[in-house]
Amino acid sequence: VKFRQLHPTAAEVDVAELLNGLQLPGKARPDRPYTLANFIASADGRAAFHGRSGALGDDGDRAMFHGLREQVDAVVVGTGTLAIERYGRLVRDPVRRQRRIAAGLAAEPVAVVITRSGTVPLSIPLFEEPEARVWVYTGDHLAPVQTAAQVEVRECLPNDLTNKSVLEDLRRRGVRTLLCEGGPTLFGALVRDGLLDELFLTLAPKLTGGGTGPAMTQGPELPEPALLSLKWALERAGSLYLRYELG
Ligand SMILES: NC(=O)c1ccc[n+]([C@@H]2O[C@H](COP(=O)([O-])OP(=O)(O)OC[C@H]3O[C@@H](n4cnc5c(N)ncnc54)[C@H](OP(=O)(O)O)[C@@H]3O)[C@@H](O)[C@H]2O)c1
């Protein structure tokens, strides 16, 4: 899928080539994975329309979304989003799976779930996929999980379960790159914890007109706004694709 690059230089770019060029595994930190987030927002600043994000996107956004998944060792998603968006297998396309293997990655990323309350939406399609690997970090006891997916549960003492401790454990388990796909509650917490390296933001040329859809971050404000530096700006069909580094 072709995009028009506006910054840093004007060019026509192929999104798969652009994302492959990021060489993300080499950016892993010693103590935690290199961590990206990917979001779509409407032009009036909402991350959901009628409760879900799908209506905000188009095929360009889907190319970015799946292209980013193709690059990483693990994907972390909030339990709210897992349930609402009814997550399934993370990389379904055999061509993408093959490309990952050729690049030295597992066929698909590990799905990471963090829950302090032990509430995991086990009825979503993800847990029915025998090839899906799901690592659940829970701060409360979780009854034994009987699913087709390969689920590993780490029960932590409530005070020990923080985003930081989870990311440190992921790194010890070999995860070099982590993609957060939201939602706003989990993403806001990662931002406040200072655990984010990059934000991929799709600004959709759509207005929600109001409603109760959340902004991209939920939760307490930071003491000062976190600064971002723009790494690229792309355009396709009126959507803007902005890649920011934190700091
Ligand atoms: N536009 C987009 O790109 C996009 C992306 C994703 C989602 N969305 C939309 O966002 C909405 C869902 O988002 P959401 O904010 O309600 O839910 P969410 O962020 O997906 O999940 C929230 C849950 O994450 C768990 N969690 C784990 N660690 C946490 C921490 N350190 N701090 C806070 N929570 C933590 C909490 O469960 P415990 O209490 O059990 O810990 C919490 O209830 C949906 O409407 C979805 O469509 C939009």
PDB file of C-alpha atoms and ligand atoms in Angstrom:
ATOM      1  CA  VAL A   1       0.000   0.000   0.000  1.00  0.00           C
ATOM      2  CA  LYS A   2       1.460   3.339  -1.086  1.00  0.00           C
ATOM      3  CA  PHE A   3       1.458   6.477   1.042  1.00  0.00           C
ATOM      4  CA  ARG A   4       2.566  10.008   0.234  1.00  0.00           C
ATOM      5  CA  GLN A   5       5.369  11.012   2.590  1.00  0.00           C
ATOM      6  CA  LEU A   6       5.207  14.699   3.543  1.00  0.00           C
ATOM      7  CA  HIS A   7       7.972  14.776   6.157  1.00  0.00           C
ATOM      8  CA  PRO A   8      10.972  14.543   6.452  1.00  0.00           C
ATOM      9  CA  THR A   9      11.097  14.568   2.625  1.00  0.00           C
ATOM     10  CA  ALA A  10       8.410  14.419  -0.032  1.00  0.00           C
ATOM     11  CA  ALA A  11       8.246  10.926  -1.561  1.00  0.00           C
ATOM     12  CA  GLU A  12       5.916   8.082  -2.423  1.00  0.00           C
ATOM     13  CA  VAL A  13       6.524   5.270   0.049  1.00  0.00           C
ATOM     14  CA  ASP A  14       5.423   1.688   0.494  1.00  0.00           C
ATOM     15  CA  VAL A  15       4.260   1.143   4.039  1.00  0.00           C
ATOM     16  CA  ALA A  16       5.690  -2.379   4.357  1.00  0.00           C
ATOM     17  CA  GLU A  17       9.122  -1.211   3.190  1.00  0.00           C
ATOM     18  CA  LEU A  18       8.989   1.801   5.455  1.00  0.00           C
ATOM     19  CA  LEU A  19       8.140  -0.309   8.519  1.00  0.00           C
ATOM     20  CA  ASN A  20      10.750  -2.958   7.683  1.00  0.00           C
ATOM     21  CA  GLY A  21      13.324  -0.183   7.570  1.00  0.00           C
ATOM     22  CA  LEU A  22      12.672   0.668  11.224  1.00  0.00           C
ATOM     23  CA  GLN A  23      14.851  -2.264  12.402  1.00  0.00           C
ATOM     24  CA  LEU A  24      13.029  -2.240  15.706  1.00  0.00           C
ATOM     25  CA  PRO A  25      14.606  -5.271  17.457  1.00  0.00           C
ATOM     26  CA  GLY A  26      17.967  -3.490  17.529  1.00  0.00           C
ATOM     27  CA  LYS A  27      16.377  -0.721  19.597  1.00  0.00           C
ATOM     28  CA  ALA A  28      15.490  -3.009  22.533  1.00  0.00           C
ATOM     29  CA  ARG A  29      16.476  -1.589  25.890  1.00  0.00           C
ATOM     30  CA  PRO A  30      18.351  -3.709  28.428  1.00  0.00           C
ATOM     31  CA  ASP A  31      15.565  -3.450  31.001  1.00  0.00           C
ATOM     32  CA  ARG A  32      12.423  -3.427  28.836  1.00  0.00           C
ATOM     33  CA  PRO A  33      11.261  -3.857  25.236  1.00  0.00           C
ATOM     34  CA  TYR A  34      11.321  -0.948  22.799  1.00  0.00           C
ATOM     35  CA  THR A  35       7.681   0.072  23.087  1.00  0.00           C
ATOM     36  CA  LEU A  36       5.414   1.549  20.428  1.00  0.00           C
ATOM     37  CA  ALA A  37       1.768   2.456  20.479  1.00  0.00           C
ATOM     38  CA  ASN A  38      -0.572   2.619  17.519  1.00  0.00           C
ATOM     39  CA  PHE A  39      -3.805   4.600  17.632  1.00  0.00           C
ATOM     40  CA  ILE A  40      -6.380   6.093  15.348  1.00  0.00           C
ATOM     41  CA  ALA A  41      -8.208   9.286  16.269  1.00  0.00           C
ATOM     42  CA  SER A  42     -10.993  11.208  14.569  1.00  0.00           C
ATOM     43  CA  ALA A  43     -10.305  14.814  13.586  1.00  0.00           C
ATOM     44  CA  ASP A  44     -12.349  15.819  16.647  1.00  0.00           C
ATOM     45  CA  GLY A  45     -10.054  13.817  18.898  1.00  0.00           C
ATOM     46  CA  ARG A  46     -11.976  10.662  19.706  1.00  0.00           C
ATOM     47  CA  ALA A  47     -10.606   7.128  19.744  1.00  0.00           C
ATOM     48  CA  ALA A  48     -13.944   5.380  19.237  1.00  0.00           C
ATOM     49  CA  PHE A  49     -17.191   5.891  17.364  1.00  0.00           C
ATOM     50  CA  HIS A  50     -20.289   4.127  18.657  1.00  0.00           C
ATOM     51  CA  GLY A  51     -18.006   2.306  21.086  1.00  0.00           C
ATOM     52  CA  ARG A  52     -15.442   0.927  18.634  1.00  0.00           C
ATOM     53  CA  SER A  53     -12.517   2.187  16.578  1.00  0.00           C
ATOM     54  CA  GLY A  54     -13.162   0.336  13.291  1.00  0.00           C
ATOM     55  CA  ALA A  55     -15.407   2.984  11.731  1.00  0.00           C
ATOM     56  CA  LEU A  56     -12.622   5.570  12.039  1.00  0.00           C
ATOM     57  CA  GLY A  57     -10.198   3.633   9.830  1.00  0.00           C
ATOM     58  CA  ASP A  58      -9.831   2.647   6.176  1.00  0.00           C
ATOM     59  CA  ASP A  59      -7.600   0.262   4.249  1.00  0.00           C
ATOM     60  CA  GLY A  60      -4.556   2.545   4.674  1.00  0.00           C
ATOM     61  CA  ASP A  61      -4.978   2.452   8.449  1.00  0.00           C
ATOM     62  CA  ARG A  62      -5.395  -1.313   8.341  1.00  0.00           C
ATOM     63  CA  ALA A  63      -2.149  -1.590   6.335  1.00  0.00           C
ATOM     64  CA  MET A  64      -0.346   0.414   9.031  1.00  0.00           C
ATOM     65  CA  PHE A  65      -2.007  -1.570  11.843  1.00  0.00           C
ATOM     66  CA  HIS A  66      -1.094  -4.984  10.389  1.00  0.00           C
ATOM     67  CA  GLY A  67       2.303  -3.736   9.197  1.00  0.00           C
ATOM     68  CA  LEU A  68       3.215  -2.724  12.746  1.00  0.00           C
ATOM     69  CA  ARG A  69       2.063  -6.060  14.135  1.00  0.00           C
ATOM     70  CA  GLU A  70       4.337  -7.725  11.632  1.00  0.00           C
ATOM     71  CA  GLN A  71       7.377  -6.001  13.154  1.00  0.00           C
ATOM     72  CA  VAL A  72       7.114  -6.827  16.850  1.00  0.00           C
ATOM     73  CA  ASP A  73       7.765  -9.657  19.283  1.00  0.00           C
ATOM     74  CA  ALA A  74       4.671  -8.926  21.395  1.00  0.00           C
ATOM     75  CA  VAL A  75       1.443  -6.929  21.396  1.00  0.00           C
ATOM     76  CA  VAL A  76      -0.136  -5.653  24.613  1.00  0.00           C
ATOM     77  CA  VAL A  77      -3.823  -4.793  24.635  1.00  0.00           C
ATOM     78  CA  GLY A  78      -6.049  -3.616  27.473  1.00  0.00           C
ATOM     79  CA  THR A  79      -8.725  -6.006  28.661  1.00  0.00           C
ATOM     80  CA  GLY A  80     -11.414  -3.446  27.773  1.00  0.00           C
ATOM     81  CA  THR A  81     -10.266  -3.319  24.157  1.00  0.00           C
ATOM     82  CA  LEU A  82      -9.784  -7.078  23.910  1.00  0.00           C
ATOM     83  CA  ALA A  83     -13.414  -7.559  24.922  1.00  0.00           C
ATOM     84  CA  ILE A  84     -14.982  -4.705  22.947  1.00  0.00           C
ATOM     85  CA  GLU A  85     -13.032  -5.272  19.745  1.00  0.00           C
ATOM     86  CA  ARG A  86     -13.317  -9.074  20.109  1.00  0.00           C
ATOM     87  CA  TYR A  87      -9.666  -9.727  19.381  1.00  0.00           C
ATOM     88  CA  GLY A  88      -8.683 -12.797  17.370  1.00  0.00           C
ATOM     89  CA  ARG A  89      -5.362 -14.127  16.149  1.00  0.00           C
ATOM     90  CA  LEU A  90      -2.759 -11.367  15.795  1.00  0.00           C
ATOM     91  CA  VAL A  91      -1.251 -12.328  12.420  1.00  0.00           C
ATOM     92  CA  ARG A  92      -3.647 -14.317  10.306  1.00  0.00           C
ATOM     93  CA  ASP A  93      -2.177 -13.662   6.848  1.00  0.00           C
ATOM     94  CA  PRO A  94       0.176 -16.563   5.888  1.00  0.00           C
ATOM     95  CA  VAL A  95       2.323 -14.199   3.783  1.00  0.00           C
ATOM     96  CA  ARG A  96       2.924 -11.946   6.775  1.00  0.00           C
ATOM     97  CA  ARG A  97       3.640 -14.956   8.984  1.00  0.00           C
ATOM     98  CA  GLN A  98       6.175 -16.205   6.434  1.00  0.00           C
ATOM     99  CA  ARG A  99       7.813 -12.773   6.248  1.00  0.00           C
ATOM    100  CA  ARG A 100       8.125 -12.707  10.023  1.00  0.00           C
ATOM    101  CA  ILE A 101       9.820 -16.107  10.064  1.00  0.00           C
ATOM    102  CA  ALA A 102      12.190 -14.992   7.274  1.00  0.00           C
ATOM    103  CA  ALA A 103      13.044 -11.950   9.411  1.00  0.00           C
ATOM    104  CA  GLY A 104      13.924 -14.186  12.364  1.00  0.00           C
ATOM    105  CA  LEU A 105      10.719 -13.545  14.344  1.00  0.00           C
ATOM    106  CA  ALA A 106       8.163 -16.042  15.641  1.00  0.00           C
ATOM    107  CA  ALA A 107       5.291 -16.624  13.206  1.00  0.00           C
ATOM    108  CA  GLU A 108       3.134 -14.314  15.268  1.00  0.00           C
ATOM    109  CA  PRO A 109       3.650 -12.002  18.225  1.00  0.00           C
ATOM    110  CA  VAL A 110       2.819 -12.990  21.777  1.00  0.00           C
ATOM    111  CA  ALA A 111      -0.400 -11.373  22.994  1.00  0.00           C
ATOM    112  CA  VAL A 112       0.211  -9.796  26.412  1.00  0.00           C
ATOM    113  CA  VAL A 113      -2.654  -9.165  28.814  1.00  0.00           C
ATOM    114  CA  ILE A 114      -2.268  -7.211  32.061  1.00  0.00           C
ATOM    115  CA  THR A 115      -5.069  -7.319  34.592  1.00  0.00           C
ATOM    116  CA  ARG A 116      -4.920  -6.215  38.177  1.00  0.00           C
ATOM    117  CA  SER A 117      -8.392  -7.592  38.884  1.00  0.00           C
ATOM    118  CA  GLY A 118      -7.934 -10.972  37.166  1.00  0.00           C
ATOM    119  CA  THR A 119     -10.723 -10.201  34.693  1.00  0.00           C
ATOM    120  CA  VAL A 120      -9.804 -11.659  31.302  1.00  0.00           C
ATOM    121  CA  PRO A 121     -12.362 -11.809  28.454  1.00  0.00           C
ATOM    122  CA  LEU A 122     -11.842 -15.511  27.761  1.00  0.00           C
ATOM    123  CA  SER A 123     -14.749 -15.755  25.314  1.00  0.00           C
ATOM    124  CA  ILE A 124     -13.044 -13.721  22.577  1.00  0.00           C
ATOM    125  CA  PRO A 125     -11.810 -15.519  19.410  1.00  0.00           C
ATOM    126  CA  LEU A 126      -8.129 -15.068  20.409  1.00  0.00           C
ATOM    127  CA  PHE A 127      -8.483 -17.780  23.046  1.00  0.00           C
ATOM    128  CA  GLU A 128      -9.910 -20.226  20.493  1.00  0.00           C
ATOM    129  CA  GLU A 129      -6.801 -20.091  18.273  1.00  0.00           C
ATOM    130  CA  PRO A 130      -4.478 -23.064  18.940  1.00  0.00           C
ATOM    131  CA  GLU A 131      -1.491 -21.186  17.505  1.00  0.00           C
ATOM    132  CA  ALA A 132      -2.025 -18.029  19.540  1.00  0.00           C
ATOM    133  CA  ARG A 133       0.356 -17.515  22.469  1.00  0.00           C
ATOM    134  CA  VAL A 134      -1.083 -15.387  25.259  1.00  0.00           C
ATOM    135  CA  TRP A 135       0.816 -14.313  28.345  1.00  0.00           C
ATOM    136  CA  VAL A 136      -1.477 -13.109  31.103  1.00  0.00           C
ATOM    137  CA  TYR A 137      -0.112 -11.073  34.027  1.00  0.00           C
ATOM    138  CA  THR A 138      -2.636 -10.943  36.811  1.00  0.00           C
ATOM    139  CA  GLY A 139      -2.728  -9.321  40.211  1.00  0.00           C
ATOM    140  CA  ASP A 140      -5.468 -11.635  41.408  1.00  0.00           C
ATOM    141  CA  HIS A 141      -5.959 -15.377  41.334  1.00  0.00           C
ATOM    142  CA  LEU A 142      -7.167 -16.665  37.989  1.00  0.00           C
ATOM    143  CA  ALA A 143      -8.998 -19.990  37.818  1.00  0.00           C
ATOM    144  CA  PRO A 144      -7.211 -22.494  35.517  1.00  0.00           C
ATOM    145  CA  VAL A 145      -7.743 -21.397  31.936  1.00  0.00           C
ATOM    146  CA  GLN A 146      -9.131 -24.034  29.551  1.00  0.00           C
ATOM    147  CA  THR A 147      -8.691 -22.663  26.055  1.00  0.00           C
ATOM    148  CA  ALA A 148      -7.345 -23.779  22.697  1.00  0.00           C
ATOM    149  CA  ALA A 149      -4.801 -20.937  22.747  1.00  0.00           C
ATOM    150  CA  GLN A 150      -1.446 -21.433  24.480  1.00  0.00           C
ATOM    151  CA  VAL A 151      -2.039 -19.381  27.600  1.00  0.00           C
ATOM    152  CA  GLU A 152       0.600 -18.797  30.274  1.00  0.00           C
ATOM    153  CA  VAL A 153      -0.512 -17.090  33.453  1.00  0.00           C
ATOM    154  CA  ARG A 154       1.798 -15.219  35.812  1.00  0.00           C
ATOM    155  CA  GLU A 155       0.103 -14.479  39.106  1.00  0.00           C
ATOM    156  CA  CYS A 156       1.733 -11.534  40.871  1.00  0.00           C
ATOM    157  CA  LEU A 157       1.177  -9.959  44.256  1.00  0.00           C
ATOM    158  CA  PRO A 158      -1.033  -6.912  43.650  1.00  0.00           C
ATOM    159  CA  ASN A 159       1.704  -4.482  44.688  1.00  0.00           C
ATOM    160  CA  ASP A 160       4.212  -6.190  42.406  1.00  0.00           C
ATOM    161  CA  LEU A 161       2.047  -5.943  39.279  1.00  0.00           C
ATOM    162  CA  THR A 162       2.966  -2.720  37.528  1.00  0.00           C
ATOM    163  CA  ASN A 163       3.405  -1.953  33.856  1.00  0.00           C
ATOM    164  CA  LYS A 164       7.112  -1.515  34.571  1.00  0.00           C
ATOM    165  CA  SER A 165       7.445  -4.923  36.250  1.00  0.00           C
ATOM    166  CA  VAL A 166       5.582  -6.569  33.372  1.00  0.00           C
ATOM    167  CA  LEU A 167       7.773  -4.943  30.732  1.00  0.00           C
ATOM    168  CA  GLU A 168      10.901  -5.954  32.654  1.00  0.00           C
ATOM    169  CA  ASP A 169       9.654  -9.538  32.778  1.00  0.00           C
ATOM    170  CA  LEU A 170       8.848  -9.476  29.057  1.00  0.00           C
ATOM    171  CA  ARG A 171      12.404  -8.368  28.343  1.00  0.00           C
ATOM    172  CA  ARG A 172      13.784 -11.207  30.519  1.00  0.00           C
ATOM    173  CA  ARG A 173      11.624 -13.588  28.462  1.00  0.00           C
ATOM    174  CA  GLY A 174      13.247 -12.341  25.247  1.00  0.00           C
ATOM    175  CA  VAL A 175      10.729  -9.742  24.076  1.00  0.00           C
ATOM    176  CA  ARG A 176      12.651  -6.975  22.316  1.00  0.00           C
ATOM    177  CA  THR A 177       9.767  -5.009  20.828  1.00  0.00           C
ATOM    178  CA  LEU A 178       6.292  -4.391  22.182  1.00  0.00           C
ATOM    179  CA  LEU A 179       3.332  -2.795  20.422  1.00  0.00           C
ATOM    180  CA  CYS A 180       0.506  -1.324  22.523  1.00  0.00           C
ATOM    181  CA  GLU A 181      -2.777  -1.202  20.623  1.00  0.00           C
ATOM    182  CA  GLY A 182      -4.635   0.579  23.405  1.00  0.00           C
ATOM    183  CA  GLY A 183      -7.064   1.193  24.743  1.00  0.00           C
ATOM    184  CA  PRO A 184      -6.928   4.666  26.236  1.00  0.00           C
ATOM    185  CA  THR A 185      -6.824   3.452  29.855  1.00  0.00           C
ATOM    186  CA  LEU A 186      -3.843   1.150  29.359  1.00  0.00           C
ATOM    187  CA  PHE A 187      -2.127   3.599  26.996  1.00  0.00           C
ATOM    188  CA  GLY A 188      -2.563   6.502  29.433  1.00  0.00           C
ATOM    189  CA  ALA A 189      -0.983   4.385  32.175  1.00  0.00           C
ATOM    190  CA  LEU A 190       1.997   3.484  29.960  1.00  0.00           C
ATOM    191  CA  VAL A 191       2.513   7.170  29.143  1.00  0.00           C
ATOM    192  CA  ARG A 192       2.357   8.169  32.820  1.00  0.00           C
ATOM    193  CA  ASP A 193       4.766   5.366  33.690  1.00  0.00           C
ATOM    194  CA  GLY A 194       7.247   6.712  31.108  1.00  0.00           C
ATOM    195  CA  LEU A 195       7.359   3.379  29.284  1.00  0.00           C
ATOM    196  CA  LEU A 196       6.597   4.509  25.742  1.00  0.00           C
ATOM    197  CA  ASP A 197       9.194   5.104  23.017  1.00  0.00           C
ATOM    198  CA  GLU A 198       7.094   5.874  19.947  1.00  0.00           C
ATOM    199  CA  LEU A 199       3.541   6.737  18.987  1.00  0.00           C
ATOM    200  CA  PHE A 200       2.054   5.924  15.582  1.00  0.00           C
ATOM    201  CA  LEU A 201      -1.030   8.075  15.222  1.00  0.00           C
ATOM    202  CA  THR A 202      -3.514   7.932  12.381  1.00  0.00           C
ATOM    203  CA  LEU A 203      -5.554  11.103  12.169  1.00  0.00           C
ATOM    204  CA  ALA A 204      -8.713  10.145  10.319  1.00  0.00           C
ATOM    205  CA  PRO A 205     -10.528  12.725   8.189  1.00  0.00           C
ATOM    206  CA  LYS A 206     -13.756  12.071  10.089  1.00  0.00           C
ATOM    207  CA  LEU A 207     -15.797  13.822  12.771  1.00  0.00           C
ATOM    208  CA  THR A 208     -17.713  11.878  15.385  1.00  0.00           C
ATOM    209  CA  GLY A 209     -19.875  14.901  16.203  1.00  0.00           C
ATOM    210  CA  GLY A 210     -19.851  14.216  19.935  1.00  0.00           C
ATOM    211  CA  GLY A 211     -20.880  11.232  22.008  1.00  0.00           C
ATOM    212  CA  THR A 212     -18.992   9.513  24.766  1.00  0.00           C
ATOM    213  CA  GLY A 213     -16.109   7.999  22.801  1.00  0.00           C
ATOM    214  CA  PRO A 214     -12.855   8.386  24.758  1.00  0.00           C
ATOM    215  CA  ALA A 215      -9.811  10.421  23.808  1.00  0.00           C
ATOM    216  CA  MET A 216      -6.642   8.415  23.213  1.00  0.00           C
ATOM    217  CA  THR A 217      -5.595   8.693  26.851  1.00  0.00           C
ATOM    218  CA  GLN A 218      -7.703   8.169  29.948  1.00  0.00           C
ATOM    219  CA  GLY A 219      -6.739   8.630  33.585  1.00  0.00           C
ATOM    220  CA  PRO A 220      -4.877  11.276  35.555  1.00  0.00           C
ATOM    221  CA  GLU A 221      -3.060  14.078  33.717  1.00  0.00           C
ATOM    222  CA  LEU A 222       0.710  14.277  33.657  1.00  0.00           C
ATOM    223  CA  PRO A 223       2.328  17.079  35.712  1.00  0.00           C
ATOM    224  CA  GLU A 224       3.595  18.520  32.398  1.00  0.00           C
ATOM    225  CA  PRO A 225       2.680  17.527  28.832  1.00  0.00           C
ATOM    226  CA  ALA A 226       4.997  14.843  27.451  1.00  0.00           C
ATOM    227  CA  LEU A 227       6.821  16.174  24.405  1.00  0.00           C
ATOM    228  CA  LEU A 228       6.873  14.341  21.093  1.00  0.00           C
ATOM    229  CA  SER A 229       9.168  14.750  18.138  1.00  0.00           C
ATOM    230  CA  LEU A 230       7.802  14.117  14.665  1.00  0.00           C
ATOM    231  CA  LYS A 231       9.708  11.426  12.766  1.00  0.00           C
ATOM    232  CA  TRP A 232       7.487  11.168   9.730  1.00  0.00           C
ATOM    233  CA  ALA A 233       4.185  12.393   8.345  1.00  0.00           C
ATOM    234  CA  LEU A 234       2.426  10.426   5.632  1.00  0.00           C
ATOM    235  CA  GLU A 235      -0.846  10.989   3.846  1.00  0.00           C
ATOM    236  CA  ARG A 236      -3.207   8.601   2.128  1.00  0.00           C
ATOM    237  CA  ALA A 237      -6.834   9.233   1.143  1.00  0.00           C
ATOM    238  CA  GLY A 238      -7.020  12.242   3.455  1.00  0.00           C
ATOM    239  CA  SER A 239      -5.738  10.382   6.531  1.00  0.00           C
ATOM    240  CA  LEU A 240      -2.526  11.593   8.157  1.00  0.00           C
ATOM    241  CA  TYR A 241      -0.100   9.030   9.555  1.00  0.00           C
ATOM    242  CA  LEU A 242       2.168  10.588  12.139  1.00  0.00           C
ATOM    243  CA  ARG A 243       5.098   8.819  13.735  1.00  0.00           C
ATOM    244  CA  TYR A 244       6.383  10.432  16.898  1.00  0.00           C
ATOM    245  CA  GLU A 245       9.227   9.649  19.252  1.00  0.00           C
ATOM    246  CA  LEU A 246       8.791  10.501  22.916  1.00  0.00           C
ATOM    247  CA  GLY A 247      10.980  13.319  24.102  1.00  0.00           C
TER     248      GLY A 247
HETATM  249  N1  LIG B   1      -8.727   4.434  18.349  1.00  0.00           N
HETATM  250  C1  LIG B   1      -7.939   3.449  18.668  1.00  0.00           C
HETATM  251  O1  LIG B   1      -6.887   3.274  18.061  1.00  0.00           O
HETATM  252  C2  LIG B   1      -8.337   2.517  19.802  1.00  0.00           C
HETATM  253  C3  LIG B   1      -7.452   1.538  20.223  1.00  0.00           C
HETATM  254  C4  LIG B   1      -7.845   0.688  21.255  1.00  0.00           C
HETATM  255  C5  LIG B   1      -9.081   0.835  21.842  1.00  0.00           C
HETATM  256  N2  LIG B   1      -9.910   1.806  21.403  1.00  0.00           N
HETATM  257  C6  LIG B   1     -11.225   1.966  22.040  1.00  0.00           C
HETATM  258  O2  LIG B   1     -11.033   2.179  23.436  1.00  0.00           O
HETATM  259  C7  LIG B   1     -12.115   1.628  24.174  1.00  0.00           C
HETATM  260  C8  LIG B   1     -11.612   0.679  25.239  1.00  0.00           C
HETATM  261  O3  LIG B   1     -10.601   1.285  25.989  1.00  0.00           O
HETATM  262  P1  LIG B   1     -10.591   1.339  27.588  1.00  0.00           P
HETATM  263  O4  LIG B   1      -9.742   2.504  27.952  1.00  0.00           O
HETATM  264  O5  LIG B   1     -11.991   1.263  28.095  1.00  0.00           O
HETATM  265  O6  LIG B   1      -9.925  -0.036  27.996  1.00  0.00           O
HETATM  266  P2  LIG B   1      -8.438  -0.643  27.847  1.00  0.00           P
HETATM  267  O7  LIG B   1      -7.408   0.410  28.030  1.00  0.00           O
HETATM  268  O8  LIG B   1      -8.375  -1.485  26.641  1.00  0.00           O
HETATM  269  O9  LIG B   1      -8.421  -1.661  29.063  1.00  0.00           O
HETATM  270  C9  LIG B   1      -8.549  -1.150  30.362  1.00  0.00           C
HETATM  271  C10 LIG B   1      -8.198  -2.212  31.357  1.00  0.00           C
HETATM  272  O10 LIG B   1      -6.801  -2.479  31.326  1.00  0.00           O
HETATM  273  C11 LIG B   1      -6.437  -3.015  32.559  1.00  0.00           C
HETATM  274  N3  LIG B   1      -5.138  -2.482  32.991  1.00  0.00           N
HETATM  275  C12 LIG B   1      -4.001  -3.190  33.046  1.00  0.00           C
HETATM  276  N4  LIG B   1      -3.010  -2.465  33.522  1.00  0.00           N
HETATM  277  C13 LIG B   1      -3.498  -1.246  33.787  1.00  0.00           C
HETATM  278  C14 LIG B   1      -2.939  -0.069  34.341  1.00  0.00           C
HETATM  279  N5  LIG B   1      -1.660   0.014  34.700  1.00  0.00           N
HETATM  280  N6  LIG B   1      -3.726   0.997  34.485  1.00  0.00           N
HETATM  281  C15 LIG B   1      -5.010   0.954  34.113  1.00  0.00           C
HETATM  282  N7  LIG B   1      -5.604  -0.154  33.587  1.00  0.00           N
HETATM  283  C16 LIG B   1      -4.843  -1.254  33.435  1.00  0.00           C
HETATM  284  C17 LIG B   1      -7.531  -2.629  33.550  1.00  0.00           C
HETATM  285  O11 LIG B   1      -8.138  -3.830  33.980  1.00  0.00           O
HETATM  286  P3  LIG B   1      -7.862  -4.292  35.510  1.00  0.00           P
HETATM  287  O12 LIG B   1      -8.634  -3.353  36.357  1.00  0.00           O
HETATM  288  O13 LIG B   1      -8.285  -5.706  35.563  1.00  0.00           O
HETATM  289  O14 LIG B   1      -6.384  -4.126  35.733  1.00  0.00           O
HETATM  290  C18 LIG B   1      -8.477  -1.788  32.760  1.00  0.00           C
HETATM  291  O15 LIG B   1      -9.820  -1.987  33.099  1.00  0.00           O
HETATM  292  C19 LIG B   1     -13.011   0.943  23.156  1.00  0.00           C
HETATM  293  O16 LIG B   1     -14.046   1.845  22.823  1.00  0.00           O
HETATM  294  C20 LIG B   1     -12.094   0.738  21.957  1.00  0.00           C
HETATM  295  O17 LIG B   1     -12.802   0.686  20.742  1.00  0.00           O
HETATM  296  C21 LIG B   1      -9.573   2.656  20.402  1.00  0.00           C
END
